[in-house]
Tab-separated table of C-alpha atoms in Angstrom:
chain	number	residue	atom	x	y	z
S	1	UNK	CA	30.090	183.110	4.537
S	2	UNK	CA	30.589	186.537	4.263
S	3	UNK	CA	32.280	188.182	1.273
S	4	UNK	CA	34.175	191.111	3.392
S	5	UNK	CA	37.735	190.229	3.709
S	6	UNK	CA	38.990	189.447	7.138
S	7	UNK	CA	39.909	192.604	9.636
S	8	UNK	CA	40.310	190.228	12.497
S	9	UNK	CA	44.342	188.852	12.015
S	10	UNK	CA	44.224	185.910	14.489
S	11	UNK	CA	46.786	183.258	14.439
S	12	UNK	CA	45.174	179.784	13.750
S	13	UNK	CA	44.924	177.730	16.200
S	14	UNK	CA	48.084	175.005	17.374
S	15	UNK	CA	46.294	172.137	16.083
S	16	UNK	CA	45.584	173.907	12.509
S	17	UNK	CA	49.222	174.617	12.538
S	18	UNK	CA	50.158	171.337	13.027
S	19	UNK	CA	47.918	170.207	10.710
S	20	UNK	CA	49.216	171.969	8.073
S	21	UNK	CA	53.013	172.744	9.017
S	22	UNK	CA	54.423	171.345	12.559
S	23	UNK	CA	53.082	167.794	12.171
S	24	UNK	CA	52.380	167.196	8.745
S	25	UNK	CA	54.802	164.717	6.800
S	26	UNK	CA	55.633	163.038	3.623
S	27	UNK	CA	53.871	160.012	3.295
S	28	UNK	CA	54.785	156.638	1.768
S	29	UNK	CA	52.189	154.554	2.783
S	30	UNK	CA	48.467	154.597	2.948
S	31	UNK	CA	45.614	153.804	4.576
S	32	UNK	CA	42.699	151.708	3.405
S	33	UNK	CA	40.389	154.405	3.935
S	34	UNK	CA	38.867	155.588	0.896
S	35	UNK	CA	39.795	159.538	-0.103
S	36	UNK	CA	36.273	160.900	-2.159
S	37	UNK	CA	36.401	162.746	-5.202
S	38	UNK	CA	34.743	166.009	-3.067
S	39	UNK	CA	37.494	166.126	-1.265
S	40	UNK	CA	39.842	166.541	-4.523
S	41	UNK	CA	37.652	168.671	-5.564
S	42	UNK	CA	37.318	170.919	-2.529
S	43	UNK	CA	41.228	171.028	-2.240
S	44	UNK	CA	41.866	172.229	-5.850
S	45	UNK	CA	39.127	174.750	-5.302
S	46	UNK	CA	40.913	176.241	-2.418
S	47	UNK	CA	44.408	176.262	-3.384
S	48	UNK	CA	42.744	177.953	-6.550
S	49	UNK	CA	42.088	181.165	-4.561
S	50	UNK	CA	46.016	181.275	-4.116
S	51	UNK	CA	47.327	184.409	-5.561
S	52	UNK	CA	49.369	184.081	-8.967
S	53	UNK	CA	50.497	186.658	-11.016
S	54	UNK	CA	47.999	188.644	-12.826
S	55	UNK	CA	45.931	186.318	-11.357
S	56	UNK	CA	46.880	184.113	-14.517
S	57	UNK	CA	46.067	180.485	-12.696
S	58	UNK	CA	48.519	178.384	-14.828
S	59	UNK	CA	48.242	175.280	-12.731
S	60	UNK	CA	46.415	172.482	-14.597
S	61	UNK	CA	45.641	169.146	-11.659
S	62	UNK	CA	45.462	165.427	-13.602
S	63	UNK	CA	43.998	163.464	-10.654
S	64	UNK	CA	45.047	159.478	-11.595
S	65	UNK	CA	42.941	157.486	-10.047
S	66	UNK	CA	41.834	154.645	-11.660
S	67	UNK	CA	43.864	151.276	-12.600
S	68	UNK	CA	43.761	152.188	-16.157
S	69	UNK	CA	44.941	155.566	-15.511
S	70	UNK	CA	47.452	154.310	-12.849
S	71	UNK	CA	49.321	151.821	-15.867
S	72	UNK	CA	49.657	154.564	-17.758
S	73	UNK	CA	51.783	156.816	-15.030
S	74	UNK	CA	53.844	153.370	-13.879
S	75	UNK	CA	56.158	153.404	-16.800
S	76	UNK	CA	57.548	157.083	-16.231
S	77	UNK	CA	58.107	156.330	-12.123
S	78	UNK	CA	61.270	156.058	-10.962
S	79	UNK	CA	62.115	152.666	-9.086
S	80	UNK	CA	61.516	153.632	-5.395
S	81	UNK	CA	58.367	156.007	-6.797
S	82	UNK	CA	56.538	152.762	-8.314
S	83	UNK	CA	55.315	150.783	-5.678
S	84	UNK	CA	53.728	153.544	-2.695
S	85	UNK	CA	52.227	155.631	-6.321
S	86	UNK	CA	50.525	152.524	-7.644
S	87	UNK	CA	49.051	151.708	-4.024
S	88	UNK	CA	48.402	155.657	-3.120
S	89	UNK	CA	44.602	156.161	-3.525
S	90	UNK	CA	45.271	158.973	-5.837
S	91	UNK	CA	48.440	160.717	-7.906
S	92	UNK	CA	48.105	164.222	-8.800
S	93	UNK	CA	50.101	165.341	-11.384
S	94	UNK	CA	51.103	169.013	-10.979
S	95	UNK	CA	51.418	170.899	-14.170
S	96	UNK	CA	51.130	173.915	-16.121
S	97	UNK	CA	49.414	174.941	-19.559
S	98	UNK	CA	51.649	177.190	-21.196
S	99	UNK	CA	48.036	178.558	-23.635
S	100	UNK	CA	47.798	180.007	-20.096
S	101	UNK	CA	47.556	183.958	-21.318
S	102	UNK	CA	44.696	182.995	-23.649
S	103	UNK	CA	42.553	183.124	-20.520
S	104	UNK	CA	43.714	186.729	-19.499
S	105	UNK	CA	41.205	188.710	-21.214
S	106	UNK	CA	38.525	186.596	-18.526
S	107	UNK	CA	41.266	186.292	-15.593
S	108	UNK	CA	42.286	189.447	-15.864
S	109	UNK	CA	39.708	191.816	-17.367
S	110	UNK	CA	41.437	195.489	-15.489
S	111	UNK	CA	44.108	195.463	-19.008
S	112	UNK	CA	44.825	193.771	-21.290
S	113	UNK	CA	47.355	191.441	-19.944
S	114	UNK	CA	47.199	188.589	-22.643
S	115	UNK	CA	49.408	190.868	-24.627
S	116	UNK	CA	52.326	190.581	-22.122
S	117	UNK	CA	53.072	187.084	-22.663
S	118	UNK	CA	51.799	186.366	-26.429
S	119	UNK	CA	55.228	185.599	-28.843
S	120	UNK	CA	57.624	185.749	-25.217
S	121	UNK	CA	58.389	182.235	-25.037
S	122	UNK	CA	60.749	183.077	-22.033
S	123	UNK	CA	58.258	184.751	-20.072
S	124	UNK	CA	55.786	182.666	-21.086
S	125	UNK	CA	57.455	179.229	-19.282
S	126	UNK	CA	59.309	181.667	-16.784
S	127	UNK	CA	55.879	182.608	-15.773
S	128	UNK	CA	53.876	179.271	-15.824
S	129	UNK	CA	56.388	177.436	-13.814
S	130	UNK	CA	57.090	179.943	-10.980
S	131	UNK	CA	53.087	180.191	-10.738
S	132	UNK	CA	52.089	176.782	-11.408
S	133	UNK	CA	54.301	175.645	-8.797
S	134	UNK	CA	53.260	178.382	-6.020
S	135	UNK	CA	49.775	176.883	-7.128
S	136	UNK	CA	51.254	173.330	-6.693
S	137	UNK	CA	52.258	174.831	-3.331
S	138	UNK	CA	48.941	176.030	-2.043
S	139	UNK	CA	47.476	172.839	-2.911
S	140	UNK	CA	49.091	170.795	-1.477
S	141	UNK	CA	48.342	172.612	2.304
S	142	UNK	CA	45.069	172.471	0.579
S	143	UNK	CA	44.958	169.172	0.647
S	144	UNK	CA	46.424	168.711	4.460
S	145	UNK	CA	43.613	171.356	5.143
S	146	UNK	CA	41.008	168.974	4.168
S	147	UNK	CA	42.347	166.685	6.008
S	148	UNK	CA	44.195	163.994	3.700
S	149	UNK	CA	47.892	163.768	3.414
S	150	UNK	CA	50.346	164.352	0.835
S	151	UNK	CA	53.371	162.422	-0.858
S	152	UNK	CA	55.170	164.946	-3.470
S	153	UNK	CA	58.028	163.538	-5.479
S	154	UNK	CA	60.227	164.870	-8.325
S	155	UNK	CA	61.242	161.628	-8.988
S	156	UNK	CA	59.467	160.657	-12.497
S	157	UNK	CA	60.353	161.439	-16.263
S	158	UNK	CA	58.832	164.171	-17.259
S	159	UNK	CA	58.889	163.668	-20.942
S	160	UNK	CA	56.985	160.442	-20.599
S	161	UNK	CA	54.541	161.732	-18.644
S	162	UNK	CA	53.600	164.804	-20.875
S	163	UNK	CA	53.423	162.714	-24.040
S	164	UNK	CA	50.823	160.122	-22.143
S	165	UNK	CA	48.768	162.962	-20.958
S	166	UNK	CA	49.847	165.844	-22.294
S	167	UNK	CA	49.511	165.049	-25.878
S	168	UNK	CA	49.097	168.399	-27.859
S	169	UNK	CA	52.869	169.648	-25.992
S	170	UNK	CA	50.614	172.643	-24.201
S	171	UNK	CA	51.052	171.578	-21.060
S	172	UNK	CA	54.077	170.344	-19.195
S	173	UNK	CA	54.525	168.414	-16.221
S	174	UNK	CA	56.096	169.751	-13.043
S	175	UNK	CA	55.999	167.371	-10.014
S	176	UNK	CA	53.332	164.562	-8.775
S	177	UNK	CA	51.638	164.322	-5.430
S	178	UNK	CA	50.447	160.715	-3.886
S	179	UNK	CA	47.405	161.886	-1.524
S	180	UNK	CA	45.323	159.684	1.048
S	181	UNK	CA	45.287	159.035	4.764
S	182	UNK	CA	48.722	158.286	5.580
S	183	UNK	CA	49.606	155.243	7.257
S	184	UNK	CA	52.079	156.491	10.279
S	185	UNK	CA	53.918	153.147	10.536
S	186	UNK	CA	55.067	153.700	7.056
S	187	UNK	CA	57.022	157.521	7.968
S	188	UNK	CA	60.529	157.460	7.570
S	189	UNK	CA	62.164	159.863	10.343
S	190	UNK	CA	61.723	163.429	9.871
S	191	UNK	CA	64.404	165.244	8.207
S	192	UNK	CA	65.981	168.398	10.175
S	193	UNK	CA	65.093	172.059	9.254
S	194	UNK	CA	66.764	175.198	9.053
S	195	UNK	CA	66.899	177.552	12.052
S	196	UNK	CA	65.818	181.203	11.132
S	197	UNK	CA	69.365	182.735	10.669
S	198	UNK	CA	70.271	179.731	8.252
S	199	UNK	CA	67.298	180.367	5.884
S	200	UNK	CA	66.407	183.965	6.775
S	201	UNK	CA	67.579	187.731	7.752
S	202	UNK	CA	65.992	190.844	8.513
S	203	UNK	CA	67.437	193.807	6.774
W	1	UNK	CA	52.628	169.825	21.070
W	2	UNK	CA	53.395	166.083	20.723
W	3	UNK	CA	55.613	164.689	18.109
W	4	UNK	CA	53.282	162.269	16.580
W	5	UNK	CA	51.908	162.425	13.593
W	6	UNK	CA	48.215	163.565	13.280
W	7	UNK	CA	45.632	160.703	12.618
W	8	UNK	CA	42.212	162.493	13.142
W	9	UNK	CA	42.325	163.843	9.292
W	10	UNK	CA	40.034	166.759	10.030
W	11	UNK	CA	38.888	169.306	7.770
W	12	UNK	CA	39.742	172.951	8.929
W	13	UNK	CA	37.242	175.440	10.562
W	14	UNK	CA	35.477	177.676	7.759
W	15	UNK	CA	37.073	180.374	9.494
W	16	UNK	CA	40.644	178.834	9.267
W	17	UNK	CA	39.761	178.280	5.320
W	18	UNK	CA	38.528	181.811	4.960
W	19	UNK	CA	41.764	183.038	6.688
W	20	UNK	CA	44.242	180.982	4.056
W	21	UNK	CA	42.380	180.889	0.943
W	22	UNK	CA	38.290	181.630	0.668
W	23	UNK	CA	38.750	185.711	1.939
W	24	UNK	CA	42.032	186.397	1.725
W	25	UNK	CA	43.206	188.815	-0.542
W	26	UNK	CA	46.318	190.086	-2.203
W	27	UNK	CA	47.029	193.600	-0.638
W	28	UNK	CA	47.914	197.274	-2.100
W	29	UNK	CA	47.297	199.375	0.661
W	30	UNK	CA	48.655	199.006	4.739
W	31	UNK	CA	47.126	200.115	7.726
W	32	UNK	CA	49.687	201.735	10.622
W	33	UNK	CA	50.256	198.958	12.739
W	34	UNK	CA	53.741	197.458	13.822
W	35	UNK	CA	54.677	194.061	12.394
W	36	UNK	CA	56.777	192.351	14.884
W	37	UNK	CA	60.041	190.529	13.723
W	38	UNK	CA	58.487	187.591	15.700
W	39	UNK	CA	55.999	187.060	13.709
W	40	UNK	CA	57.942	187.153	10.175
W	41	UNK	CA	60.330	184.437	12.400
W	42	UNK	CA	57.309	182.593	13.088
W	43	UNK	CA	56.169	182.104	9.170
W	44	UNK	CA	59.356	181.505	8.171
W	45	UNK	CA	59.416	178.453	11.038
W	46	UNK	CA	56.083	177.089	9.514
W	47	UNK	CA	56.899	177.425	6.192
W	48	UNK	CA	60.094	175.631	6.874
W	49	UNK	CA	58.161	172.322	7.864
W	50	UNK	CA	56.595	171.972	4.438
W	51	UNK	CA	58.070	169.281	2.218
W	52	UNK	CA	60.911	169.892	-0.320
W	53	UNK	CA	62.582	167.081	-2.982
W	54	UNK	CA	65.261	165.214	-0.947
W	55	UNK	CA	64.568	167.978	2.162
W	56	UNK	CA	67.073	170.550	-0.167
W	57	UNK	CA	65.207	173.778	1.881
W	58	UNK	CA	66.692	175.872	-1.022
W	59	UNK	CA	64.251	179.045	-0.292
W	60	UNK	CA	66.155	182.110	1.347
W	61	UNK	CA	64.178	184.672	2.810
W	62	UNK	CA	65.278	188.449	3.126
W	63	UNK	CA	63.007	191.050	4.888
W	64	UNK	CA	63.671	194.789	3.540
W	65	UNK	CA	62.079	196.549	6.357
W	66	UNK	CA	64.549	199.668	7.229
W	67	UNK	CA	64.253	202.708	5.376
W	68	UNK	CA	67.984	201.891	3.982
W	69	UNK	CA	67.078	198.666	2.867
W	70	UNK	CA	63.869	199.644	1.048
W	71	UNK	CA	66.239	202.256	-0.770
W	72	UNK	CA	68.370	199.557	-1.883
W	73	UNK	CA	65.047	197.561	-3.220
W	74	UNK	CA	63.374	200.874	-5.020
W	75	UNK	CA	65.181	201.191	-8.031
W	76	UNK	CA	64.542	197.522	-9.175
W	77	UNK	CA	60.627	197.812	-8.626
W	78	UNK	CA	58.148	198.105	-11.118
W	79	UNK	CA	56.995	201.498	-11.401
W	80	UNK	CA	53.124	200.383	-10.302
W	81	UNK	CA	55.246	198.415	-7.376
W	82	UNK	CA	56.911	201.860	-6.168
W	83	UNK	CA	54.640	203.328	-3.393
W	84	UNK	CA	52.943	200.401	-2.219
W	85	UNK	CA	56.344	198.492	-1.539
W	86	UNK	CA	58.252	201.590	-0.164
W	87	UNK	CA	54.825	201.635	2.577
W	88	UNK	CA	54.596	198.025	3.060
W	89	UNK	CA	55.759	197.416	7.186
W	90	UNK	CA	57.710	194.368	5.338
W	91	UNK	CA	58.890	193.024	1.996
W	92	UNK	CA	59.741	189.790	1.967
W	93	UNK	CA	62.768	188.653	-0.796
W	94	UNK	CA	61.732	185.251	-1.867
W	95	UNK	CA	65.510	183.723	-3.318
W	96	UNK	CA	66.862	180.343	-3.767
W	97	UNK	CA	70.671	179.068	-3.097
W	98	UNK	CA	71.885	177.747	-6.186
W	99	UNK	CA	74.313	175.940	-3.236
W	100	UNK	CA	71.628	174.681	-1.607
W	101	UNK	CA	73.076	170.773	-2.302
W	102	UNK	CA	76.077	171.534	0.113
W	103	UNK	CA	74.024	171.457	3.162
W	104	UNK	CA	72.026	167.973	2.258
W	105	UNK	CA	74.710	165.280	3.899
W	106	UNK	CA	72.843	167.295	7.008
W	107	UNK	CA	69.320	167.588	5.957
W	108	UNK	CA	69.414	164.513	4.029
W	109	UNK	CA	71.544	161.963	5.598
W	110	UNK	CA	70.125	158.991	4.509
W	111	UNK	CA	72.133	158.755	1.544
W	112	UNK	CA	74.295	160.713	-0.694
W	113	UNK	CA	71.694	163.419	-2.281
W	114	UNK	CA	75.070	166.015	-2.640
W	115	UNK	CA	76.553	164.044	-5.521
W	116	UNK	CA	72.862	163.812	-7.539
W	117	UNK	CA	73.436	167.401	-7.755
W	118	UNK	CA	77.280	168.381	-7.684
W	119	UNK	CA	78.080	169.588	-10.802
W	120	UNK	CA	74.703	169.184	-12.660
W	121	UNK	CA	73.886	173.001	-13.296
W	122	UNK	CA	70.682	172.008	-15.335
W	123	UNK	CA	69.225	169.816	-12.420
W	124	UNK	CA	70.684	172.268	-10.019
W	125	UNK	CA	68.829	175.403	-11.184
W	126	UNK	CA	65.727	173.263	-11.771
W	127	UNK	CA	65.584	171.691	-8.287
W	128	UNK	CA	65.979	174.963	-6.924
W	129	UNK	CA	63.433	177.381	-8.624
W	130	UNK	CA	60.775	174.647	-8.452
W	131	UNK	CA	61.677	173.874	-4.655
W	132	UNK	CA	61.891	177.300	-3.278
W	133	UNK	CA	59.258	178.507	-5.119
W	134	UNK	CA	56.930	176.075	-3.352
W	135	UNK	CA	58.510	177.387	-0.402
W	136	UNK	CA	57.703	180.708	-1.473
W	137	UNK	CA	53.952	179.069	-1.304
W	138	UNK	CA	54.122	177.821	1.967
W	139	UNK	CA	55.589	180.856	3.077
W	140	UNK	CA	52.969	183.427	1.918
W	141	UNK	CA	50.246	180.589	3.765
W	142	UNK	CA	52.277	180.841	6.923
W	143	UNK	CA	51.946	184.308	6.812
W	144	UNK	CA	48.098	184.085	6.688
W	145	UNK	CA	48.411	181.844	9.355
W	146	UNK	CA	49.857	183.896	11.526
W	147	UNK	CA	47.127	186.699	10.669
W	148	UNK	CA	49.115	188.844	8.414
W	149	UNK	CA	48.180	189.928	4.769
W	150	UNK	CA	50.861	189.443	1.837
W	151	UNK	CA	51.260	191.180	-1.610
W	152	UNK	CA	53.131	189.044	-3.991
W	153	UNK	CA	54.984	190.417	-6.741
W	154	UNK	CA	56.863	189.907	-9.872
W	155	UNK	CA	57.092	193.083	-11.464
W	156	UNK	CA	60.699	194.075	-10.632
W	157	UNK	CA	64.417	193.834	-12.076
W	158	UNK	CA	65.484	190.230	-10.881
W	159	UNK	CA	68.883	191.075	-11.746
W	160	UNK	CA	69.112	194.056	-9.842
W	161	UNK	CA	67.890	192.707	-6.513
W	162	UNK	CA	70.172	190.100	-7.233
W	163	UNK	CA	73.233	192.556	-7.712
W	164	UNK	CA	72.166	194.525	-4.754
W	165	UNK	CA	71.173	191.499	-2.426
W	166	UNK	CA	73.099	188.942	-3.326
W	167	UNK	CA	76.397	189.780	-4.641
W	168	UNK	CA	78.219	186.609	-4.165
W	169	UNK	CA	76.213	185.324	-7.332
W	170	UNK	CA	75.231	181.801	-5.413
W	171	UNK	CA	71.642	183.504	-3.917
W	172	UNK	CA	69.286	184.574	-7.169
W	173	UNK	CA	66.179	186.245	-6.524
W	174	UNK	CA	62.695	184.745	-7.386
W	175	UNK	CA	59.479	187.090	-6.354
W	176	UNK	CA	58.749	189.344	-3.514
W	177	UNK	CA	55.869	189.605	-1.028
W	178	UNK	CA	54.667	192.800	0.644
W	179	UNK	CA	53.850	192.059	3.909
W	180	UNK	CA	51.650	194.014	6.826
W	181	UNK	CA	48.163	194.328	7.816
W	182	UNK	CA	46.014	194.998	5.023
W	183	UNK	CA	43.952	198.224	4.349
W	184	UNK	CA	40.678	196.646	2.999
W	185	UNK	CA	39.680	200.243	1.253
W	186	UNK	CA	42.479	199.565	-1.233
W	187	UNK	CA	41.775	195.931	-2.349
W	188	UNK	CA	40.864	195.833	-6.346
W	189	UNK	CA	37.864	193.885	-7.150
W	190	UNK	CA	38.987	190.307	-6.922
W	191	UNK	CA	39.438	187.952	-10.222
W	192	UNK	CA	37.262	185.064	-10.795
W	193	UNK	CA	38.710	181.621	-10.546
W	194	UNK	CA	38.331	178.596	-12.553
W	195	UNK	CA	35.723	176.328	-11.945
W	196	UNK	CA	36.682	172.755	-11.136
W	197	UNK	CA	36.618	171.336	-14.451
W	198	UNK	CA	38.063	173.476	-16.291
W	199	UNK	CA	41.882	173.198	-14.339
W	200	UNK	CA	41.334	169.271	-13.312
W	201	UNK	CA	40.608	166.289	-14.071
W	202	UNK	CA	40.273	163.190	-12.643
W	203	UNK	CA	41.233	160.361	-14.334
């Protein structure tokens, strides 16, 4: 593929849209269909191209996978989180490394950006969070673009989760994604949406 | 387009990819061509689809397109924001509705998800910046969908859009997007990106 950015401003086609948007839901069940690592891999890669301020990159991805790593993440589920999580082929926990800045001078290299954040604890979380989540954002259409499907919650204790994982306290938790083939018998009905004027106006 | 939910778990074209994530680019510069409403309508239809905790929608959208309106949104800009905002065909105000729990025995009737919130400020302001700002995500995809370019920001006075935008006090602002059809002569050399490893791990 070419470098050159794109001069060509097409819509994508229905079916991508309902891929990622239209069709796409929050799944509770899964599939026995096994999700590969390259396919993590390829969506993280992606959703890293997703702009972020300063191009700073906060977002750090914890991809539990394994038994062992799955008995570790039970305890900190809340009670209707537990059972679809432990059968989900793999959890992502979403999260963000608040040491992001030291990376700035590399990130960043047009100024010297590292300097904006360094002793402003306020902008410093203020910052990680809103990017870490647009990241959290990107990836998970990301991951519908590769084709698997997503189950984000909220639903978890955060605390308990950063002191399995996130030992040293740099890095925080935000919210955890269940990702495999979906099982469709398993939806629950689709909630309604917004029309335009409800969410939106044009000034 | 059929209701059901998607089972063939393709990945995207390359050229869809390239489109979200592998070419696109944050934007500076805008060539002279119209934006039509429609399409800002249809992003904002997309991006309403993607998932939010409990279906709380709490992103707000408000496009400063007239000359009056971008007058209202200048004096809160960064001064490096100025020109390339006042030129932008669109800015989009990314917001959340610290409210947003009053509309959820609609969105959200399978149970009572109002009273989780109603009168928790703390989980209120929480469940708000993290949702919308992932709406802010899917958003600025949708608009690559749709074959526009986007320029996110969050170098402005958050309390001054909010005064000017959102006087009520229930609506606060969260980042903006510069929206149009990118000038590819005024890109800045693009930042390098993590590899893999070094913002995942699987587990």
């Amino acid at each position: 593929m070419t470098q050159a950015p794109l001069t060509d401003h097409q819509t994508l086609s229905d079916e991508a849209l309902a891929q990622l948007f239209t069709q796409a839901r929050t799944h509770n069940g899964w599939l026995d269909r096994e999700v590969p690592d390259a396919l993590l891999r390829q969506a993280v890669t992606l959703a890293l191209w997703g702009p972020t301020s300063a191009n700073c990159l906060p977002a750090r991805f914890v991809f539990v996978r394994s038994k062992e790593a799955k008995q570790r993440l039970a305890p900190a589920l809340a009670p209707g989180n537990l059972d679809k999580t432990m059968a989900a082929p793999a959890t992502a926990i979403v999260a963000h490394d608040l040491a992001f800045f030291e990376h700035l001078p590399r990130l960043y290299p047009a100024t010297d950006a590292r300097s904006w954040f360094a002793g402003n604890q306020p902008l410093i979380e203020t910052t990680a969070f809103r990017n870490a989540t647009l990241q959290g954002g990107y990836f998970l259409l990301a991951l519908r673009a590769v084709g698997l499907d997503a189950g984000p919650m909220s639903g978890f204790d955060n605390a308990k989760v950063d002191a399995e994982f996130f030992p040293d306290g740099k890095v925080k938790s935000n919210f955890l994604i269940n990702i495999g083939y979906g099982d469709p018998a398993k939806l629950y009905p689709r909630g309604p949406r917004f029309a335009f004027e409800e969410a939106a106006s044009i000034l």
